[in-house]
Amino acid sequence: MLTFTLRRLMFAIPTLLFISLLIFLLVDLAPGSPMSQIPLTVPPDVRLKIMEAMGVNEPVFVRYFLWLKQFFVVEPLVLWDHWFGTSYSDGMQRIVSWQSRSPVMDIIVERMPQTLTVIGTSYVLGVMIALPIGIYSAYRQYSWFDQIGTFIAMIGFSVPTFFTGLVLILVFAVNLQWFPSIYDTSLRVTDWDSFLAQARQMAMPVMVLALFNAAQISRYMRSSMLENLGADYVRTARAKGLSERIVVLKHVVRNSMIPVVTVIALGIPSIFGGAIITEQVFRVNGLGALLIGAIQGSDLPTVQTLTFIFAVLIVLFNLIADILYGMLDPRIRYD
Amino acid sequence: MLDAKPSVKLVTKLVEVKDLKMYFPIHTGLFRRHTGDVKAVDGINFDIYQGETLGLVGESGCGKSTVGRALLRLYELTAGSVTIEGEDIATLEPEALRKKRPMMQMVFQDPQACLNPRMTVAQIVSEPLDEHTDWSADQKLAKVYELMDAVGLNRVFANRYPHAFSGGQRQRIGIARALALNPKFIVCDEPIAALDVSIQAQVVNLLEDLQEKLGLTYLFISHDLSMVRHIADRVAVMYLGRIAEISPREPLYADPLHPYAKALLSAVPDPDPSREATRQRIILKGDVPSPSNPPKGCNFCTRCPEVIPICREVKPELAEVRPGRFVACHLVPAQNNNAAGSTSGTTVQKHNQQGEPEQ
């Protein structure tokens, strides 16, 4: 397993390098330029100076390799310095956002907690709702419970989050006035009241995303359960005279979880990626909102860095999913 | 091939099957309405005596496996009763049924699929012990080792997963699992169909040895007629959800009475080339009718080479036509010439057991 992991990590390096180049070129070739953000009243020579300061006048490949150096050398050094109080990175140029003129990584670290609390909670909640629903609706296939579960899953699947989000705002924020429609990032949880306020402002985005996640995962769980419920070893378990609870929970669910765990693991990068649209709808100041803002402002370094981090996470969680698969299923051995 | 065993052991009945029906509903249309049934098993009657092996043969799709599973109530029966040791399995409450499971077990057809891939051999074999005994871990492990010895598996394999074994070894695991709770009655559902020929003999010999040692009773389901001839004391021939003939092994193979049994047994190749050259095969024409829509009258009437008009109208009931031989065919009338008194006596008695109307 260790050699497999190392080999996969080694193969991930060229993959990621290629992805980073692709992202860089795509972002660079896309229409819209940082210069369009500079007001026309600024005289041409000043404008040129600004561009020079941003480093935009260099050729694409120079900027690409510069970014590579900043991402893989400078930023880790900054992190190291931050943790251990050393000063290796002094005087080195970090990746700087063109919009805010502050290091991109600092902004990301700032935005991360909002995204992780809101999107992370919704993901965990979605999984927790989805698994029992998937298990029970497979066990009672075509029952009322299953039909209703399928219907709700189809809604969660097919209705976009910006629509459910707006419906929830209309119902719970405008009509019932239970929850605020805008997420307040500056809220600090210090006591019971502020915790309740935090829970209230999280409720709607979490509901929207949990519905979406639960819809997806419950379908996977259901189909995996159905596949295993009909398997011969389940009949064997029944013939052993085990109680129905043990047959389902110990034999069927454990085997059905193998593919579902993979799906869940593969979904985790999307937590970090943030639900861009949902964050916009509820004004959650997270990574998704950061990405949207950077795209609108043609903030190349931010877009490039964020997208690349998502790519790294996706590659990483693919690997984790594979390793989990190997651990859960004794038939799969990687060495 | 022909082991000298006492042909019929008429001791006590262990299993008594009466009018067993197993229909699988067909749902069609927008509202999944119940529009018909696949009549996998359509009213069959037979008994299995203590210590004997009853072979169950028939072509694929005739309901053999369904009978085996229904006997252990791995399906909910549509109708009929299965009495094992005086208790009707078909109507037992779930908890009582669970308590009853240790004495009736099954060896499954596909040794790969029937073992949970995420459990080791020791876990698979000892799981029934967890459920039905309160033994300590050491006792259970000792029992696992004992069973592995009994089926000829090396003890060091106890912590391996099923995928690490060959087909024959897996079938041994399946047998060890079935034996864990000291059952009396084992349904062997084509235990050798998925194995290659050299392994088949090993497994069948193992089953025979275990039967001798532990006094087991088998229902041996197979489509391998020569293997059934080797292991079974009596043989039931099934066609389209019904039993065509039940006879002791030797008379059946020497002189099948039911036209379907004749056709089926004529397909068995003979190892002697000179006899093989003259073997007359009865080739049946047409296909097996759909079990969801079986023909009126005798269900073999569409393909029977000896069909007469009554076959298309009246369903023949299984009746004892010779001592110990039951046939469901209008062409095979009961013969009461030899040992008339006693035979007719049993006939009446058997009729009552079969729960059929006396004609």
XYZ file of C-alpha atoms in Angstrom:
694
model
C 0.000 0.000 0.000
C 2.858 2.379 0.851
C 4.635 1.825 -2.445
C 1.337 2.243 -4.225
C 0.744 5.553 -2.466
C 4.232 6.783 -3.228
C 3.961 5.723 -6.852
C 0.640 7.474 -7.214
C 2.019 10.622 -5.581
C 4.948 10.546 -8.001
C 2.633 10.216 -10.984
C 0.565 13.073 -9.590
C 3.457 15.536 -10.040
C 3.486 15.684 -13.859
C -0.323 15.591 -13.863
C -0.502 18.608 -11.601
C 2.187 20.486 -13.504
C 0.263 19.950 -16.702
C -2.970 21.062 -15.034
C -1.293 24.201 -13.703
C 0.003 25.097 -17.181
C -3.411 24.492 -18.669
C -5.132 26.664 -16.079
C -2.540 29.392 -16.539
C -2.930 29.457 -20.299
C -6.721 29.310 -20.124
C -6.922 32.149 -17.669
C -4.341 34.155 -19.616
C -5.971 33.624 -23.002
C -9.433 34.384 -21.714
C -10.828 37.741 -22.777
C -10.723 40.477 -20.178
C -7.521 41.931 -18.855
C -6.371 43.475 -15.607
C -5.669 46.646 -17.559
C -9.364 47.129 -18.116
C -9.622 47.722 -14.392
C -7.308 50.721 -14.592
C -9.396 53.849 -15.159
C -8.988 55.494 -18.579
C -8.110 58.772 -16.904
C -4.780 57.324 -15.817
C -2.085 58.582 -18.226
C -0.434 55.957 -20.491
C 3.027 56.156 -18.887
C 1.583 55.662 -15.400
C -0.525 52.830 -16.771
C 2.640 51.201 -18.162
C 4.326 51.556 -14.786
C 1.398 49.919 -13.052
C 1.522 47.043 -15.509
C 5.233 46.666 -15.002
C 4.739 46.597 -11.261
C 2.162 43.836 -11.673
C 4.521 41.967 -13.979
C 1.942 41.741 -16.763
C 4.272 42.949 -19.467
C 6.410 39.801 -19.250
C 5.759 36.942 -21.740
C 3.352 34.196 -20.646
C 6.021 31.586 -19.984
C 8.112 33.859 -17.828
C 5.046 34.634 -15.768
C 4.140 30.940 -15.599
C 7.514 29.871 -14.292
C 7.543 32.782 -11.896
C 4.180 31.640 -10.581
C 5.482 28.077 -10.272
C 8.415 29.320 -8.224
C 6.174 31.429 -6.038
C 3.691 28.630 -5.486
C 6.100 25.772 -4.849
C 9.012 27.611 -3.194
C 8.037 30.940 -1.751
C 4.625 30.102 -0.289
C 5.771 26.933 1.494
C 8.715 28.922 2.895
C 6.338 31.610 4.155
C 4.285 28.898 5.821
C 7.431 27.411 7.360
C 8.495 30.812 8.647
C 5.040 31.399 10.035
C 5.078 28.103 11.941
C 8.643 28.013 13.184
C 9.434 31.722 13.440
C 12.306 31.517 10.937
C 12.908 34.094 8.231
C 13.870 32.161 5.079
C 11.283 33.876 2.906
C 12.309 37.441 3.673
C 12.406 39.618 0.606
C 10.898 37.001 -1.686
C 8.010 37.985 -3.930
C 4.786 36.169 -2.927
C 1.764 35.562 -5.152
C -0.048 38.865 -4.933
C -3.634 39.518 -5.867
C -4.032 42.182 -8.512
C -7.235 43.346 -6.946
C -6.336 43.772 -3.309
C -2.526 43.917 -3.582
C -2.259 41.473 -0.674
C -0.832 37.942 -0.851
C -3.366 35.489 -2.322
C -2.590 32.847 0.281
C -3.447 35.241 3.100
C -6.830 35.927 1.525
C -7.436 32.208 1.098
C -6.588 31.539 4.736
C -8.967 34.341 5.677
C -11.833 32.964 3.596
C -11.336 29.269 4.388
C -13.181 29.116 7.781
C -16.492 30.413 6.392
C -16.437 27.915 3.563
C -15.435 25.019 5.803
C -18.089 25.709 8.422
C -20.967 26.266 6.028
C -20.154 23.878 3.198
C -18.493 21.331 5.496
C -21.516 21.212 7.792
C -23.836 20.827 4.841
C -21.741 17.971 3.471
C -21.599 16.108 6.777
C -25.309 16.674 7.287
C -26.066 15.576 3.740
C -24.116 12.336 4.227
C -25.789 11.682 7.553
C -29.227 12.130 6.036
C -28.412 10.276 2.833
C -27.064 7.027 4.277
C -30.113 5.988 6.345
C -32.465 7.071 3.574
C -30.517 5.141 0.969
C -30.322 2.047 3.170
C -33.978 2.024 4.102
C -35.356 2.845 0.677
C -33.320 0.026 -0.840
C -34.441 -2.374 1.871
C -38.054 -1.446 1.182
C -37.738 -0.992 -2.548
C -40.835 0.505 -4.212
C -42.460 1.213 -0.836
C -43.991 4.609 -0.115
C -40.846 5.609 1.722
C -38.757 4.706 -1.302
C -41.050 6.511 -3.727
C -41.041 9.688 -1.650
C -37.282 9.427 -1.130
C -36.762 9.032 -4.872
C -39.003 12.017 -5.561
C -37.163 14.254 -3.104
C -33.820 13.069 -4.429
C -34.920 13.946 -7.955
C -35.889 17.430 -6.768
C -32.581 17.837 -4.960
C -30.770 16.670 -8.053
C -32.563 18.636 -10.686
C -33.526 21.926 -9.069
C -30.467 24.197 -9.095
C -29.188 25.488 -5.750
C -29.729 29.138 -6.668
C -33.421 28.381 -7.098
C -33.878 26.403 -3.866
C -31.795 29.082 -2.148
C -34.080 31.855 -3.330
C -37.187 29.866 -2.426
C -35.824 29.334 1.080
C -34.981 33.033 1.409
C -38.488 33.917 0.305
C -40.086 31.496 2.759
C -37.847 31.654 5.817
C -36.274 35.101 5.596
C -38.936 37.228 3.948
C -42.216 35.629 5.019
C -41.453 33.834 8.260
C -38.435 35.973 9.190
C -36.793 33.073 10.999
C -33.366 33.300 9.445
C -31.304 36.203 8.126
C -30.823 36.119 4.362
C -27.262 37.437 4.510
C -24.411 35.612 6.182
C -22.494 37.796 8.633
C -18.824 36.831 8.489
C -17.825 39.083 11.341
C -19.984 37.193 13.837
C -17.819 35.607 16.503
C -19.187 32.690 18.497
C -18.455 33.530 22.123
C -21.593 32.571 24.034
C -24.896 30.773 23.642
C -26.651 33.695 21.920
C -23.955 34.212 19.338
C -23.938 30.463 18.741
C -27.667 30.562 18.061
C -27.193 33.509 15.738
C -24.474 31.578 13.905
C -26.723 28.499 13.664
C -29.552 30.645 12.328
C -27.481 32.290 9.641
C -26.004 28.940 8.629
C -29.365 27.188 8.480
C -30.431 28.148 4.978
C -27.204 27.651 3.012
C -26.681 24.374 4.868
C -30.211 23.231 4.012
C -29.783 24.037 0.343
C -26.473 22.233 0.014
C -27.413 19.331 2.285
C -30.442 18.641 0.102
C -28.258 18.604 -2.974
C -25.571 16.382 -1.423
C -28.051 14.055 0.249
C -29.938 13.619 -3.015
C -26.790 12.469 -4.753
C -25.361 10.222 -2.055
C -28.662 8.588 -1.117
C -29.049 7.474 -4.735
C -25.593 5.911 -4.708
C -26.276 4.257 -1.368
C -29.617 2.932 -2.567
C -28.300 1.416 -5.763
C -25.297 -0.082 -4.013
C -27.582 -1.570 -1.364
C -29.913 -3.001 -3.984
C -26.995 -4.643 -5.717
C -25.833 -6.250 -2.484
C -29.273 -7.159 -1.121
C -29.719 -9.528 -4.033
C -26.286 -11.064 -3.610
C -25.876 -14.729 -2.782
C -23.943 -14.106 0.414
C -26.993 -12.326 1.845
C -28.996 -15.485 1.317
C -26.175 -17.349 3.046
C -26.397 -14.941 5.973
C -30.135 -15.503 6.223
C -29.629 -19.263 6.046
C -27.243 -18.955 8.979
C -30.258 -17.837 10.982
C -28.964 -14.339 11.675
C -31.458 -11.711 12.671
C -32.562 -9.384 9.924
C -30.819 -6.455 11.596
C -27.450 -8.199 11.500
C -28.001 -9.390 7.950
C -28.646 -5.844 6.771
C -26.262 -3.868 8.944
C -23.343 -6.248 9.103
C -23.444 -7.952 5.742
C -25.278 -5.718 3.294
C -24.444 -2.221 4.529
C -20.767 -2.910 5.044
C -20.382 -4.221 1.545
C -22.545 -1.483 0.069
C -20.463 1.195 1.751
C -17.391 0.403 -0.355
C -18.408 2.364 -3.465
C -20.284 4.978 -1.424
C -17.231 5.802 0.685
C -15.390 6.447 -2.564
C -18.100 8.791 -3.753
C -18.097 10.617 -0.421
C -14.309 10.981 -0.476
C -14.384 12.282 -4.042
C -16.948 14.884 -3.011
C -14.774 16.396 -0.294
C -12.698 18.666 -2.608
C -15.945 20.355 -3.546
C -16.237 21.488 0.092
C -13.002 23.424 -0.285
C -13.994 24.562 -3.722
C -17.004 26.012 -2.017
C -20.423 26.076 -3.497
C -19.814 29.138 -5.642
C -23.438 29.847 -6.427
C -24.809 29.122 -2.976
C -22.173 31.323 -1.399
C -23.230 34.080 -3.777
C -26.917 33.652 -2.970
C -26.444 33.842 0.795
C -23.476 36.216 0.681
C -21.223 33.762 2.464
C -17.805 35.315 2.193
C -15.998 32.077 1.386
C -13.676 30.677 -1.229
C -16.417 30.415 -3.836
C -17.189 34.099 -3.457
C -13.464 34.862 -3.648
C -13.153 32.950 -6.910
C -16.144 34.691 -8.461
C -14.829 38.089 -7.428
C -11.398 37.305 -8.834
C -12.841 36.136 -12.150
C -14.921 39.287 -12.474
C -11.924 41.464 -11.708
C -9.579 39.525 -14.043
C -7.420 38.855 -10.986
C -5.177 36.288 -12.666
C -2.963 35.259 -9.728
C -5.952 34.618 -7.461
C -7.898 32.635 -10.049
C -4.810 30.659 -10.999
C -3.839 29.854 -7.418
C -7.331 28.952 -6.253
C -8.074 26.755 -9.232
C -4.777 25.005 -8.843
C -5.427 24.322 -5.166
C -8.745 22.753 -6.150
C -6.924 20.611 -8.690
C -4.446 19.447 -6.042
C -7.287 18.575 -3.685
C -9.092 16.613 -6.372
C -5.989 14.604 -7.229
C -5.306 14.046 -3.546
C -8.810 12.870 -2.716
C -8.837 10.591 -5.721
C -5.822 8.931 -4.204
C -7.449 8.819 -0.778
C -10.561 7.256 -2.291
C -8.435 4.575 -3.936
C -6.610 3.853 -0.705
C -9.889 3.654 1.220
C -11.235 1.298 -1.407
C -8.232 -0.955 -0.942
C -8.644 -0.886 2.812
C -12.368 -1.646 2.757
C -12.355 -4.315 0.096
C -10.016 -7.216 0.816
C -10.245 -8.321 -2.804
C -8.343 -5.237 -3.896
C -4.633 -5.158 -3.254
C -2.407 -2.604 -4.850
C 0.995 -4.145 -4.249
C -20.154 -44.942 -10.176
C -22.725 -47.310 -8.769
C -22.129 -47.446 -5.082
C -23.795 -50.295 -3.328
C -26.080 -48.584 -0.872
C -29.330 -49.878 0.475
C -31.680 -48.573 -2.175
C -34.408 -47.054 -0.019
C -34.088 -46.405 3.669
C -37.622 -46.242 4.884
C -36.953 -45.039 8.356
C -38.586 -41.880 9.611
C -39.642 -38.922 7.587
C -37.480 -35.909 8.231
C -38.976 -33.601 5.659
C -42.520 -33.684 4.401
C -43.487 -31.372 1.562
C -47.149 -30.932 0.797
C -48.560 -29.077 -2.157
C -45.661 -26.630 -2.195
C -46.265 -23.658 -4.460
C -43.835 -20.855 -5.093
C -45.091 -18.142 -7.409
C -43.109 -15.034 -8.209
C -45.451 -12.151 -8.987
C -45.112 -10.216 -12.230
C -45.810 -6.516 -11.951
C -46.321 -4.557 -15.121
C -47.663 -1.255 -16.316
C -47.581 2.240 -14.969
C -48.884 1.336 -11.552
C -46.988 -1.942 -11.304
C -50.172 -3.931 -11.083
C -49.970 -7.620 -10.317
C -50.675 -9.113 -13.728
C -49.476 -12.680 -13.381
C -47.141 -15.115 -11.722
C -44.081 -17.071 -12.660
C -45.105 -20.440 -11.358
C -41.628 -21.632 -10.466
C -42.949 -24.416 -8.286
C -46.543 -25.382 -8.859
C -47.786 -27.779 -6.248
C -45.326 -30.522 -5.471
C -45.361 -33.258 -2.856
C -42.551 -35.408 -1.602
C -40.933 -36.737 1.548
C -37.316 -37.065 2.528
C -36.415 -39.794 4.953
C -33.864 -39.550 7.709
C -30.359 -40.296 6.492
C -31.159 -40.547 2.799
C -30.084 -38.458 -0.139
C -32.880 -37.355 -2.397
C -31.617 -36.250 -5.779
C -33.567 -33.519 -7.547
C -32.918 -33.296 -11.269
C -34.368 -31.406 -14.174
C -33.326 -28.987 -16.879
C -32.381 -25.449 -15.984
C -35.298 -23.221 -15.121
C -37.537 -26.053 -14.004
C -37.658 -24.837 -10.405
C -35.104 -27.104 -8.744
C -33.267 -24.369 -6.882
C -36.520 -22.685 -5.938
C -37.664 -25.904 -4.289
C -34.401 -26.059 -2.334
C -34.669 -22.478 -1.154
C -38.371 -22.732 -0.396
C -37.707 -25.804 1.748
C -35.529 -23.692 4.039
C -37.914 -20.777 3.683
C -35.394 -18.538 2.070
C -38.469 -17.512 0.099
C -41.906 -16.874 1.513
C -44.012 -19.736 0.203
C -47.082 -18.991 -1.870
C -48.898 -22.046 -0.577
C -48.338 -25.453 0.905
C -46.426 -26.741 3.871
C -42.929 -27.959 4.562
C -42.765 -29.997 7.730
C -39.288 -30.599 9.054
C -39.109 -32.666 12.221
C -42.745 -32.066 12.999
C -42.677 -28.280 12.601
C -44.228 -26.511 9.640
C -41.478 -24.245 8.340
C -43.895 -22.322 6.148
C -45.845 -20.809 9.017
C -43.177 -20.386 11.703
C -42.802 -16.937 13.225
C -39.532 -15.208 12.206
C -37.946 -15.689 15.620
C -38.926 -19.354 15.852
C -37.686 -19.852 12.308
C -34.346 -18.345 13.261
C -34.060 -20.778 16.169
C -34.877 -23.605 13.778
C -32.204 -22.632 11.243
C -29.325 -24.528 12.888
C -30.834 -27.896 12.013
C -31.397 -27.119 8.337
C -28.653 -25.679 6.222
C -27.779 -25.152 2.622
C -24.720 -25.496 0.439
C -25.003 -22.961 -2.332
C -24.340 -23.228 -6.011
C -21.875 -20.423 -6.566
C -19.101 -20.706 -4.001
C -17.678 -17.334 -5.053
C -20.828 -15.287 -4.612
C -22.237 -17.015 -1.560
C -19.423 -16.005 0.792
C -19.257 -12.460 2.104
C -16.123 -11.010 0.459
C -15.305 -8.887 3.490
C -15.194 -11.705 6.023
C -12.391 -14.157 6.657
C -12.965 -17.895 6.631
C -12.943 -18.000 10.419
C -15.529 -15.219 10.589
C -17.733 -16.854 7.975
C -17.679 -20.236 9.670
C -18.042 -18.980 13.227
C -20.729 -16.374 12.593
C -23.602 -18.853 13.083
C -21.975 -19.821 16.384
C -22.013 -16.176 17.504
C -25.694 -16.106 16.789
C -26.862 -19.430 18.137
C -24.451 -20.330 20.934
C -22.875 -18.519 23.865
C -19.483 -20.104 23.465
C -16.245 -18.356 24.300
C -13.948 -17.167 21.524
C -11.613 -20.119 22.155
C -14.397 -22.660 21.860
C -15.549 -21.093 18.641
C -12.054 -21.073 17.198
C -11.628 -24.713 18.167
C -14.891 -25.508 16.368
C -13.738 -23.571 13.298
C -10.506 -25.570 13.218
C -12.424 -28.798 13.714
C -14.710 -27.966 10.799
C -11.807 -26.945 8.600
C -10.199 -30.289 9.329
C -13.462 -32.050 8.575
C -13.721 -30.510 5.127
C -10.026 -30.815 4.415
C -8.938 -27.182 4.618
C -5.605 -26.245 6.097
C -5.993 -24.467 9.431
C -3.518 -21.746 8.502
C -6.043 -20.453 5.966
C -8.495 -19.454 8.707
C -7.700 -15.762 8.440
C -7.790 -15.504 4.684
C -10.561 -13.972 2.653
C -12.679 -16.046 0.254
C -11.145 -14.498 -2.860
C -7.811 -16.095 -1.959
C -9.197 -19.605 -2.479
C -9.889 -21.745 -5.493
C -13.444 -22.730 -6.390
C -13.189 -26.152 -4.767
C -11.717 -24.723 -1.595
C -14.450 -22.114 -1.459
C -17.073 -24.815 -1.769
C -15.400 -26.546 1.189
C -15.692 -23.315 3.147
C -19.363 -23.250 2.213
C -19.770 -26.813 3.446
C -17.874 -26.098 6.673
C -20.143 -23.111 7.221
C -23.231 -25.245 6.672
C -21.952 -27.833 9.149
C -21.082 -25.350 11.896
C -24.341 -25.781 13.777
C -24.586 -29.573 13.444
C -27.540 -29.575 11.069
C -29.572 -32.681 10.309
C -30.798 -31.663 6.913
C -28.722 -30.003 4.204
C -29.975 -28.758 0.881
C -27.147 -28.999 -1.620
C -28.139 -26.580 -4.372
C -25.997 -27.640 -7.326
C -22.922 -27.675 -5.103
C -20.741 -28.977 -7.901
C -22.089 -27.102 -10.901
C -19.505 -24.329 -10.671
C -16.562 -26.666 -10.151
C -14.441 -28.502 -12.665
C -14.763 -32.238 -12.946
C -11.764 -33.306 -10.848
C -12.924 -31.077 -8.005
C -16.524 -32.243 -8.362
C -15.557 -35.749 -7.306
C -13.676 -34.424 -4.271
C -16.620 -32.370 -3.101
C -19.146 -35.137 -3.688
C -16.982 -37.641 -1.840
C -16.609 -35.170 0.992
C -20.392 -34.811 1.167
C -20.773 -38.574 1.250
C -18.153 -38.998 3.971
C -19.798 -36.318 6.082
C -23.179 -37.948 5.596
C -21.824 -41.238 6.853
C -20.013 -39.659 9.786
C -22.689 -37.210 10.900
C -25.835 -38.977 9.734
C -26.919 -36.093 7.514
C -29.914 -35.999 5.228
C -29.431 -34.355 1.867
C -31.576 -32.880 -0.801
C -29.092 -32.957 -3.654
C -30.113 -30.623 -6.460
C -28.216 -31.098 -9.677
C -28.504 -31.237 -13.403
C -25.624 -33.683 -13.549
C -27.485 -36.968 -13.917
C -24.503 -39.245 -13.464
C -23.465 -37.437 -10.287
C -26.974 -37.801 -8.932
C -26.862 -41.488 -9.784
C -23.659 -41.687 -7.764
C -24.855 -39.937 -4.636
C -28.647 -40.188 -4.412
C -30.769 -42.947 -2.901
C -33.932 -41.716 -4.531
C -34.318 -39.298 -7.386
C -37.055 -36.790 -8.178
C -37.336 -35.593 -11.760
C -38.818 -32.116 -12.141
C -40.297 -30.482 -15.186
C -41.698 -26.946 -15.296
C -42.399 -26.589 -11.592
C -43.872 -30.032 -11.077
C -42.491 -33.417 -10.216
C -42.718 -35.876 -13.082
C -41.368 -38.891 -11.292
C -39.875 -39.877 -7.936
C -38.269 -43.280 -7.846
C -35.489 -45.111 -6.124
C -32.271 -44.607 -8.029
C -31.736 -47.979 -9.641
C -35.219 -48.577 -11.024
C -35.325 -45.012 -12.314
C -32.072 -45.208 -14.225
C -32.829 -48.733 -15.439
C -36.418 -48.114 -16.443
C -37.710 -44.548 -16.293
C -41.498 -44.490 -16.447
C -42.407 -40.876 -17.141
C -41.826 -39.833 -20.777
C -39.855 -36.801 -19.604
C -37.669 -38.929 -17.333
C -37.062 -41.233 -20.283
C -35.997 -38.349 -22.472
C -33.832 -36.827 -19.773
C -32.050 -40.041 -18.904
C -31.522 -40.936 -22.531
C -29.244 -37.914 -22.673
C -26.758 -39.388 -20.203
C -23.690 -40.534 -22.120
C -22.454 -44.053 -21.476
C -18.767 -44.578 -20.699
C -18.775 -47.858 -22.681
C -18.187 -46.922 -26.351
C -20.025 -49.920 -27.766
C -23.125 -49.176 -25.701
C -22.714 -45.470 -26.323
C -22.789 -46.123 -30.083
C -26.175 -47.785 -29.832
C -27.636 -45.397 -27.274
C -31.027 -44.174 -28.446
C -31.506 -40.545 -27.574
C -34.988 -39.194 -27.272
C -34.777 -35.677 -28.646
C -37.548 -33.444 -27.371
C -38.883 -30.891 -29.811
C -39.746 -27.313 -29.043
C -38.975 -25.201 -26.043
C -39.995 -25.401 -22.438
C -43.223 -23.395 -22.105
C -43.074 -20.259 -20.000
C -43.664 -20.986 -16.309
C -45.827 -17.861 -16.195
C -48.229 -19.480 -18.624
C -47.949 -23.257 -18.363
C -50.054 -25.362 -20.742
C -53.430 -26.680 -19.702
C -53.445 -30.286 -18.580
C -50.103 -32.011 -18.202
C -47.373 -29.398 -18.341
C -45.259 -31.719 -20.498
C -47.989 -32.192 -23.121
C -46.469 -29.665 -25.551
C -43.288 -31.671 -25.971
C -44.229 -35.193 -24.957
C -43.530 -37.732 -27.736
C -46.296 -39.993 -26.414
C -48.957 -37.344 -25.921
C -52.632 -38.443 -25.989
C -55.720 -36.172 -25.989
C -56.418 -36.458 -22.256
C -52.971 -34.980 -21.514
C -54.072 -31.628 -22.908
C -57.157 -31.559 -20.687
C -56.473 -33.153 -17.330
C -53.471 -32.525 -15.127
C -52.075 -35.904 -14.047
C -51.475 -36.275 -10.333
C -48.428 -37.900 -8.836
C -49.413 -41.458 -7.937
C -47.592 -44.544 -6.771
C -47.577 -46.809 -9.791
C -45.022 -49.326 -8.602
C -43.877 -49.932 -5.019
C -41.935 -46.840 -4.036
C -42.259 -45.236 -7.472
C -44.395 -42.188 -8.033
C -45.205 -40.950 -11.511
C -47.442 -38.157 -12.745
C -48.522 -39.417 -16.153
C -51.783 -40.642 -17.692
C -49.846 -43.252 -19.671
C -48.427 -44.987 -16.633
C -51.278 -46.693 -14.824
C -50.818 -48.193 -11.402
C -49.754 -51.818 -11.505
C -51.215 -53.825 -8.732
C -50.334 -57.310 -9.975
C -47.364 -58.144 -7.768
C -47.757 -58.114 -3.998
C -51.126 -56.553 -4.478
C -52.282 -56.299 -0.903
C -49.331 -54.478 0.584
C -48.714 -52.215 -2.386
C -52.241 -50.986 -2.656
C -52.141 -50.415 1.061
C -49.154 -48.131 0.730
C -50.728 -46.491 -2.280
C -53.677 -45.359 -0.281
C -51.443 -44.298 2.555
C -49.137 -42.367 0.252
C -52.072 -40.672 -1.383
C -53.103 -39.374 1.959
C -49.610 -38.194 2.702
C -49.453 -36.420 -0.586
C -52.594 -34.602 0.302
C -54.111 -35.388 -3.040
C -57.702 -36.280 -3.751
C -58.179 -39.987 -4.098
C -59.369 -40.902 -7.543
